[in-house]
Amino acid sequence: MNDFLYKYGYVTAGSFLQGLAMAVFLFPHSIPSGGSAGIAVLLNYWFNMPLSFALWLVNFSLLVAAIYWLGNASAIGTMYAITITSISVHICSNMISPFNVWIDLIIGAIILGNGIGMLLKQNVSNGGMGVMALIVTKYRHIPPGKPLLFFNGSVFILTGTIIAWQIIVQALICQWISTKVVDDIHTEKRSFHWLRLLISKLQRT
């Protein structure tokens, strides 16, 4: 019972952080937080499919993959995480960040990475491409950050012909930072030497 409470307390916190990052720091600048939203945009562009249904279809399809490859427990956890994230986005949507887009991008990516990392650490996907990253992690025994960056990055590049390239660049930077955080949490390094290097470079510019 204690293990169950610990796991879902961890999942709840990670899901809330993910929603907070999206609502306050990323979505106000139209920065995509993941590849599933990018696939939904493509389905809408090619087939005139409503975005809400397209996003549901993508997540439902990946949820089926989670059940098949990861088991029912992971799929149930993913459904719970998606629900808490949606509630978090709704609660935090009226909060306004006082910073500019690039600072919001860095802060949002770090918070997002912590949220996703907490979920993946409990073998729970954050939905979307997180399912694919967990599958690769399970069968290839590698940290989930790299496959998550690959899947999301591929979708962002593909959607570059549909939305502004500036947003795509911002999305890729967001994914690079957040997946670095995910890997640090997964491997329990927590050194974040790459973050200190990034901040020092930004201070010189």
PDB file of C-alpha atoms in Angstrom:
ATOM      1  CA  MET A   1       0.000   0.000   0.000  1.00  0.00           C
ATOM      2  CA  ASN A   2       2.822   2.389   0.907  1.00  0.00           C
ATOM      3  CA  ASP A   3       4.561   1.631  -2.393  1.00  0.00           C
ATOM      4  CA  PHE A   4       1.330   2.382  -4.266  1.00  0.00           C
ATOM      5  CA  LEU A   5       0.854   5.701  -2.453  1.00  0.00           C
ATOM      6  CA  TYR A   6       4.496   6.641  -3.020  1.00  0.00           C
ATOM      7  CA  LYS A   7       4.315   5.826  -6.719  1.00  0.00           C
ATOM      8  CA  TYR A   8       1.112   7.727  -7.404  1.00  0.00           C
ATOM      9  CA  GLY A   9       2.184  10.635  -5.215  1.00  0.00           C
ATOM     10  CA  TYR A  10       5.300  10.834  -7.385  1.00  0.00           C
ATOM     11  CA  VAL A  11       3.217  10.501 -10.563  1.00  0.00           C
ATOM     12  CA  THR A  12       0.799  13.211  -9.389  1.00  0.00           C
ATOM     13  CA  ALA A  13       3.656  15.616  -8.671  1.00  0.00           C
ATOM     14  CA  GLY A  14       5.335  14.884 -12.013  1.00  0.00           C
ATOM     15  CA  SER A  15       2.076  15.314 -13.916  1.00  0.00           C
ATOM     16  CA  PHE A  16       1.352  18.621 -12.180  1.00  0.00           C
ATOM     17  CA  LEU A  17       4.843  19.934 -12.997  1.00  0.00           C
ATOM     18  CA  GLN A  18       4.367  18.939 -16.626  1.00  0.00           C
ATOM     19  CA  GLY A  19       1.066  20.836 -16.822  1.00  0.00           C
ATOM     20  CA  LEU A  20       2.562  23.864 -15.045  1.00  0.00           C
ATOM     21  CA  ALA A  21       5.424  24.062 -17.549  1.00  0.00           C
ATOM     22  CA  MET A  22       3.029  23.845 -20.484  1.00  0.00           C
ATOM     23  CA  ALA A  23       0.429  26.334 -19.236  1.00  0.00           C
ATOM     24  CA  VAL A  24       2.686  29.048 -17.807  1.00  0.00           C
ATOM     25  CA  PHE A  25       5.915  28.946 -19.817  1.00  0.00           C
ATOM     26  CA  LEU A  26       5.461  27.116 -23.147  1.00  0.00           C
ATOM     27  CA  PHE A  27       1.900  27.345 -24.493  1.00  0.00           C
ATOM     28  CA  PRO A  28       1.685  31.178 -24.178  1.00  0.00           C
ATOM     29  CA  HIS A  29       4.486  31.336 -26.783  1.00  0.00           C
ATOM     30  CA  SER A  30       2.969  28.520 -28.921  1.00  0.00           C
ATOM     31  CA  ILE A  31       5.983  26.305 -28.170  1.00  0.00           C
ATOM     32  CA  PRO A  32       4.967  22.641 -28.682  1.00  0.00           C
ATOM     33  CA  SER A  33       5.696  20.501 -25.653  1.00  0.00           C
ATOM     34  CA  GLY A  34       5.753  17.165 -27.477  1.00  0.00           C
ATOM     35  CA  GLY A  35       5.428  15.242 -30.713  1.00  0.00           C
ATOM     36  CA  SER A  36       1.811  14.112 -30.313  1.00  0.00           C
ATOM     37  CA  ALA A  37       0.624  17.707 -30.749  1.00  0.00           C
ATOM     38  CA  GLY A  38       2.759  17.969 -33.888  1.00  0.00           C
ATOM     39  CA  ILE A  39       1.214  14.798 -35.352  1.00  0.00           C
ATOM     40  CA  ALA A  40      -2.247  16.204 -34.571  1.00  0.00           C
ATOM     41  CA  VAL A  41      -1.365  19.343 -36.542  1.00  0.00           C
ATOM     42  CA  LEU A  42      -0.283  17.212 -39.505  1.00  0.00           C
ATOM     43  CA  LEU A  43      -3.526  15.184 -39.429  1.00  0.00           C
ATOM     44  CA  ASN A  44      -5.493  18.421 -39.351  1.00  0.00           C
ATOM     45  CA  TYR A  45      -3.469  19.842 -42.247  1.00  0.00           C
ATOM     46  CA  TRP A  46      -3.641  16.753 -44.461  1.00  0.00           C
ATOM     47  CA  PHE A  47      -7.135  15.428 -43.670  1.00  0.00           C
ATOM     48  CA  ASN A  48      -8.893  18.464 -42.152  1.00  0.00           C
ATOM     49  CA  MET A  49      -9.330  16.412 -38.982  1.00  0.00           C
ATOM     50  CA  PRO A  50     -10.381  18.450 -35.908  1.00  0.00           C
ATOM     51  CA  LEU A  51      -7.351  19.087 -33.710  1.00  0.00           C
ATOM     52  CA  SER A  52      -9.083  17.873 -30.560  1.00  0.00           C
ATOM     53  CA  PHE A  53     -10.006  14.542 -32.173  1.00  0.00           C
ATOM     54  CA  ALA A  54      -6.599  14.228 -33.840  1.00  0.00           C
ATOM     55  CA  LEU A  55      -4.832  14.703 -30.506  1.00  0.00           C
ATOM     56  CA  TRP A  56      -7.120  12.149 -28.864  1.00  0.00           C
ATOM     57  CA  LEU A  57      -6.526   9.694 -31.728  1.00  0.00           C
ATOM     58  CA  VAL A  58      -2.746   9.993 -31.437  1.00  0.00           C
ATOM     59  CA  ASN A  59      -2.755   9.526 -27.657  1.00  0.00           C
ATOM     60  CA  PHE A  60      -5.275   6.661 -27.853  1.00  0.00           C
ATOM     61  CA  SER A  61      -3.160   4.847 -30.456  1.00  0.00           C
ATOM     62  CA  LEU A  62      -0.049   5.234 -28.322  1.00  0.00           C
ATOM     63  CA  LEU A  63      -2.001   4.119 -25.257  1.00  0.00           C
ATOM     64  CA  VAL A  64      -2.845   0.874 -27.086  1.00  0.00           C
ATOM     65  CA  ALA A  65       0.888   0.492 -27.732  1.00  0.00           C
ATOM     66  CA  ALA A  66       1.525   1.047 -24.017  1.00  0.00           C
ATOM     67  CA  ILE A  67      -0.922  -1.730 -23.090  1.00  0.00           C
ATOM     68  CA  TYR A  68       0.647  -4.144 -25.589  1.00  0.00           C
ATOM     69  CA  TRP A  69       4.326  -3.405 -24.950  1.00  0.00           C
ATOM     70  CA  LEU A  70       4.404  -2.118 -21.366  1.00  0.00           C
ATOM     71  CA  GLY A  71       1.441  -3.796 -19.663  1.00  0.00           C
ATOM     72  CA  ASN A  72      -1.833  -2.661 -18.125  1.00  0.00           C
ATOM     73  CA  ALA A  73      -0.244  -1.067 -15.054  1.00  0.00           C
ATOM     74  CA  SER A  74       1.796   1.340 -17.169  1.00  0.00           C
ATOM     75  CA  ALA A  75      -1.236   2.158 -19.342  1.00  0.00           C
ATOM     76  CA  ILE A  76      -3.395   2.932 -16.290  1.00  0.00           C
ATOM     77  CA  GLY A  77      -0.629   5.124 -14.895  1.00  0.00           C
ATOM     78  CA  THR A  78      -0.378   6.923 -18.242  1.00  0.00           C
ATOM     79  CA  MET A  79      -4.134   7.598 -18.291  1.00  0.00           C
ATOM     80  CA  TYR A  80      -3.895   8.993 -14.758  1.00  0.00           C
ATOM     81  CA  ALA A  81      -0.882  11.151 -15.670  1.00  0.00           C
ATOM     82  CA  ILE A  82      -2.634  12.571 -18.750  1.00  0.00           C
ATOM     83  CA  THR A  83      -5.688  13.433 -16.625  1.00  0.00           C
ATOM     84  CA  ILE A  84      -3.668  15.201 -13.900  1.00  0.00           C
ATOM     85  CA  THR A  85      -1.644  17.065 -16.529  1.00  0.00           C
ATOM     86  CA  SER A  86      -4.844  18.303 -18.195  1.00  0.00           C
ATOM     87  CA  ILE A  87      -6.212  19.475 -14.833  1.00  0.00           C
ATOM     88  CA  SER A  88      -2.907  21.203 -14.088  1.00  0.00           C
ATOM     89  CA  VAL A  89      -2.986  23.007 -17.443  1.00  0.00           C
ATOM     90  CA  HIS A  90      -6.533  24.184 -16.712  1.00  0.00           C
ATOM     91  CA  ILE A  91      -5.649  25.397 -13.199  1.00  0.00           C
ATOM     92  CA  CYS A  92      -2.457  27.189 -14.256  1.00  0.00           C
ATOM     93  CA  SER A  93      -3.706  28.657 -17.543  1.00  0.00           C
ATOM     94  CA  ASN A  94      -4.396  32.080 -15.988  1.00  0.00           C
ATOM     95  CA  MET A  95      -0.912  32.409 -14.482  1.00  0.00           C
ATOM     96  CA  ILE A  96       1.345  34.831 -16.359  1.00  0.00           C
ATOM     97  CA  SER A  97       5.133  34.598 -16.484  1.00  0.00           C
ATOM     98  CA  PRO A  98       6.964  37.961 -16.157  1.00  0.00           C
ATOM     99  CA  PHE A  99       9.868  36.806 -18.339  1.00  0.00           C
ATOM    100  CA  ASN A 100      10.565  36.905 -22.083  1.00  0.00           C
ATOM    101  CA  VAL A 101      10.155  33.975 -24.455  1.00  0.00           C
ATOM    102  CA  TRP A 102      13.725  32.646 -24.156  1.00  0.00           C
ATOM    103  CA  ILE A 103      13.798  32.685 -20.352  1.00  0.00           C
ATOM    104  CA  ASP A 104      10.326  31.114 -20.332  1.00  0.00           C
ATOM    105  CA  LEU A 105      11.645  28.482 -22.740  1.00  0.00           C
ATOM    106  CA  ILE A 106      14.532  27.518 -20.443  1.00  0.00           C
ATOM    107  CA  ILE A 107      12.457  27.558 -17.239  1.00  0.00           C
ATOM    108  CA  GLY A 108       9.578  25.705 -18.894  1.00  0.00           C
ATOM    109  CA  ALA A 109      11.874  23.065 -20.382  1.00  0.00           C
ATOM    110  CA  ILE A 110      13.568  22.404 -17.020  1.00  0.00           C
ATOM    111  CA  ILE A 111      10.232  22.075 -15.200  1.00  0.00           C
ATOM    112  CA  LEU A 112       8.836  19.938 -18.040  1.00  0.00           C
ATOM    113  CA  GLY A 113      11.883  17.664 -17.951  1.00  0.00           C
ATOM    114  CA  ASN A 114      11.564  17.207 -14.198  1.00  0.00           C
ATOM    115  CA  GLY A 115       7.878  16.314 -14.556  1.00  0.00           C
ATOM    116  CA  ILE A 116       8.446  13.850 -17.400  1.00  0.00           C
ATOM    117  CA  GLY A 117      11.494  12.379 -15.670  1.00  0.00           C
ATOM    118  CA  MET A 118       9.493  11.735 -12.496  1.00  0.00           C
ATOM    119  CA  LEU A 119       6.843   9.913 -14.538  1.00  0.00           C
ATOM    120  CA  LEU A 120       9.264   7.788 -16.549  1.00  0.00           C
ATOM    121  CA  LYS A 121      11.153   6.922 -13.349  1.00  0.00           C
ATOM    122  CA  GLN A 122       7.939   5.233 -12.163  1.00  0.00           C
ATOM    123  CA  ASN A 123       7.522   3.437 -15.526  1.00  0.00           C
ATOM    124  CA  VAL A 124       4.613   5.751 -16.365  1.00  0.00           C
ATOM    125  CA  SER A 125       4.507   7.593 -19.667  1.00  0.00           C
ATOM    126  CA  ASN A 126       3.562  11.247 -19.950  1.00  0.00           C
ATOM    127  CA  GLY A 127       1.474  10.334 -23.000  1.00  0.00           C
ATOM    128  CA  GLY A 128       2.369  11.017 -26.608  1.00  0.00           C
ATOM    129  CA  MET A 129       5.928  10.149 -27.593  1.00  0.00           C
ATOM    130  CA  GLY A 130       6.727   9.273 -23.984  1.00  0.00           C
ATOM    131  CA  VAL A 131       5.100   5.895 -24.637  1.00  0.00           C
ATOM    132  CA  MET A 132       7.507   5.207 -27.495  1.00  0.00           C
ATOM    133  CA  ALA A 133      10.455   6.355 -25.379  1.00  0.00           C
ATOM    134  CA  LEU A 134       9.467   3.967 -22.570  1.00  0.00           C
ATOM    135  CA  ILE A 135       9.181   1.065 -25.027  1.00  0.00           C
ATOM    136  CA  VAL A 136      12.670   1.779 -26.390  1.00  0.00           C
ATOM    137  CA  THR A 137      14.018   2.123 -22.834  1.00  0.00           C
ATOM    138  CA  LYS A 138      12.480  -1.196 -21.789  1.00  0.00           C
ATOM    139  CA  TYR A 139      13.832  -3.230 -24.696  1.00  0.00           C
ATOM    140  CA  ARG A 140      17.084  -1.406 -25.508  1.00  0.00           C
ATOM    141  CA  HIS A 141      18.087  -0.569 -21.908  1.00  0.00           C
ATOM    142  CA  ILE A 142      18.999   3.060 -22.599  1.00  0.00           C
ATOM    143  CA  PRO A 143      17.900   6.262 -20.810  1.00  0.00           C
ATOM    144  CA  PRO A 144      14.554   7.567 -22.162  1.00  0.00           C
ATOM    145  CA  GLY A 145      15.748  11.096 -22.903  1.00  0.00           C
ATOM    146  CA  LYS A 146      17.537  10.290 -26.159  1.00  0.00           C
ATOM    147  CA  PRO A 147      14.667   8.375 -27.854  1.00  0.00           C
ATOM    148  CA  LEU A 148      12.231  11.021 -26.594  1.00  0.00           C
ATOM    149  CA  LEU A 149      14.325  13.738 -28.232  1.00  0.00           C
ATOM    150  CA  PHE A 150      14.564  11.705 -31.452  1.00  0.00           C
ATOM    151  CA  PHE A 151      10.811  11.040 -31.748  1.00  0.00           C
ATOM    152  CA  ASN A 152       9.716  14.550 -30.802  1.00  0.00           C
ATOM    153  CA  GLY A 153      12.461  16.200 -32.837  1.00  0.00           C
ATOM    154  CA  SER A 154      11.512  14.237 -35.953  1.00  0.00           C
ATOM    155  CA  VAL A 155       7.894  15.367 -35.631  1.00  0.00           C
ATOM    156  CA  PHE A 156       8.893  18.997 -35.033  1.00  0.00           C
ATOM    157  CA  ILE A 157      11.085  19.050 -38.130  1.00  0.00           C
ATOM    158  CA  LEU A 158       8.285  17.485 -40.174  1.00  0.00           C
ATOM    159  CA  THR A 159       5.812  20.127 -39.025  1.00  0.00           C
ATOM    160  CA  GLY A 160       8.291  22.885 -39.867  1.00  0.00           C
ATOM    161  CA  THR A 161       6.612  23.319 -43.232  1.00  0.00           C
ATOM    162  CA  ILE A 162       3.286  24.031 -41.507  1.00  0.00           C
ATOM    163  CA  ILE A 163       4.115  26.456 -38.697  1.00  0.00           C
ATOM    164  CA  ALA A 164       6.843  29.097 -38.251  1.00  0.00           C
ATOM    165  CA  TRP A 165      10.400  27.796 -38.233  1.00  0.00           C
ATOM    166  CA  GLN A 166      11.188  29.983 -35.228  1.00  0.00           C
ATOM    167  CA  ILE A 167       8.721  27.961 -33.170  1.00  0.00           C
ATOM    168  CA  ILE A 168      10.281  24.724 -34.431  1.00  0.00           C
ATOM    169  CA  VAL A 169      13.733  25.895 -33.322  1.00  0.00           C
ATOM    170  CA  GLN A 170      12.308  26.848 -29.923  1.00  0.00           C
ATOM    171  CA  ALA A 171      10.564  23.471 -29.677  1.00  0.00           C
ATOM    172  CA  LEU A 172      13.789  21.601 -30.467  1.00  0.00           C
ATOM    173  CA  ILE A 173      15.710  23.624 -27.868  1.00  0.00           C
ATOM    174  CA  CYS A 174      12.940  22.891 -25.363  1.00  0.00           C
ATOM    175  CA  GLN A 175      13.175  19.186 -26.145  1.00  0.00           C
ATOM    176  CA  TRP A 176      16.972  19.182 -25.879  1.00  0.00           C
ATOM    177  CA  ILE A 177      16.903  20.800 -22.437  1.00  0.00           C
ATOM    178  CA  SER A 178      13.959  18.779 -21.098  1.00  0.00           C
ATOM    179  CA  THR A 179      15.346  15.438 -22.292  1.00  0.00           C
ATOM    180  CA  LYS A 180      18.718  16.249 -20.705  1.00  0.00           C
ATOM    181  CA  VAL A 181      16.859  16.734 -17.425  1.00  0.00           C
ATOM    182  CA  VAL A 182      14.954  13.467 -18.017  1.00  0.00           C
ATOM    183  CA  ASP A 183      18.202  11.543 -18.470  1.00  0.00           C
ATOM    184  CA  ASP A 184      19.781  13.152 -15.383  1.00  0.00           C
ATOM    185  CA  ILE A 185      16.778  12.058 -13.313  1.00  0.00           C
ATOM    186  CA  HIS A 186      16.686   8.570 -14.873  1.00  0.00           C
ATOM    187  CA  THR A 187      20.394   7.944 -14.244  1.00  0.00           C
ATOM    188  CA  GLU A 188      20.273   9.839 -10.913  1.00  0.00           C
ATOM    189  CA  LYS A 189      23.233  11.992 -11.941  1.00  0.00           C
ATOM    190  CA  ARG A 190      21.523  15.305 -11.170  1.00  0.00           C
ATOM    191  CA  SER A 191      24.774  17.063 -12.102  1.00  0.00           C
ATOM    192  CA  PHE A 192      23.184  19.406 -14.663  1.00  0.00           C
ATOM    193  CA  HIS A 193      26.671  20.403 -15.867  1.00  0.00           C
ATOM    194  CA  TRP A 194      25.158  21.004 -19.305  1.00  0.00           C
ATOM    195  CA  LEU A 195      22.758  23.571 -17.775  1.00  0.00           C
ATOM    196  CA  ARG A 196      25.566  25.528 -16.126  1.00  0.00           C
ATOM    197  CA  LEU A 197      27.399  25.530 -19.464  1.00  0.00           C
ATOM    198  CA  LEU A 198      24.278  26.773 -21.289  1.00  0.00           C
ATOM    199  CA  ILE A 199      23.693  29.583 -18.769  1.00  0.00           C
ATOM    200  CA  SER A 200      27.338  30.700 -18.946  1.00  0.00           C
ATOM    201  CA  LYS A 201      27.124  30.896 -22.743  1.00  0.00           C
ATOM    202  CA  LEU A 202      23.898  32.909 -22.568  1.00  0.00           C
ATOM    203  CA  GLN A 203      25.502  35.329 -20.094  1.00  0.00           C
ATOM    204  CA  ARG A 204      28.346  36.007 -22.532  1.00  0.00           C
ATOM    205  CA  THR A 205      25.924  36.943 -25.350  1.00  0.00           C
TER     206      THR A 205
END
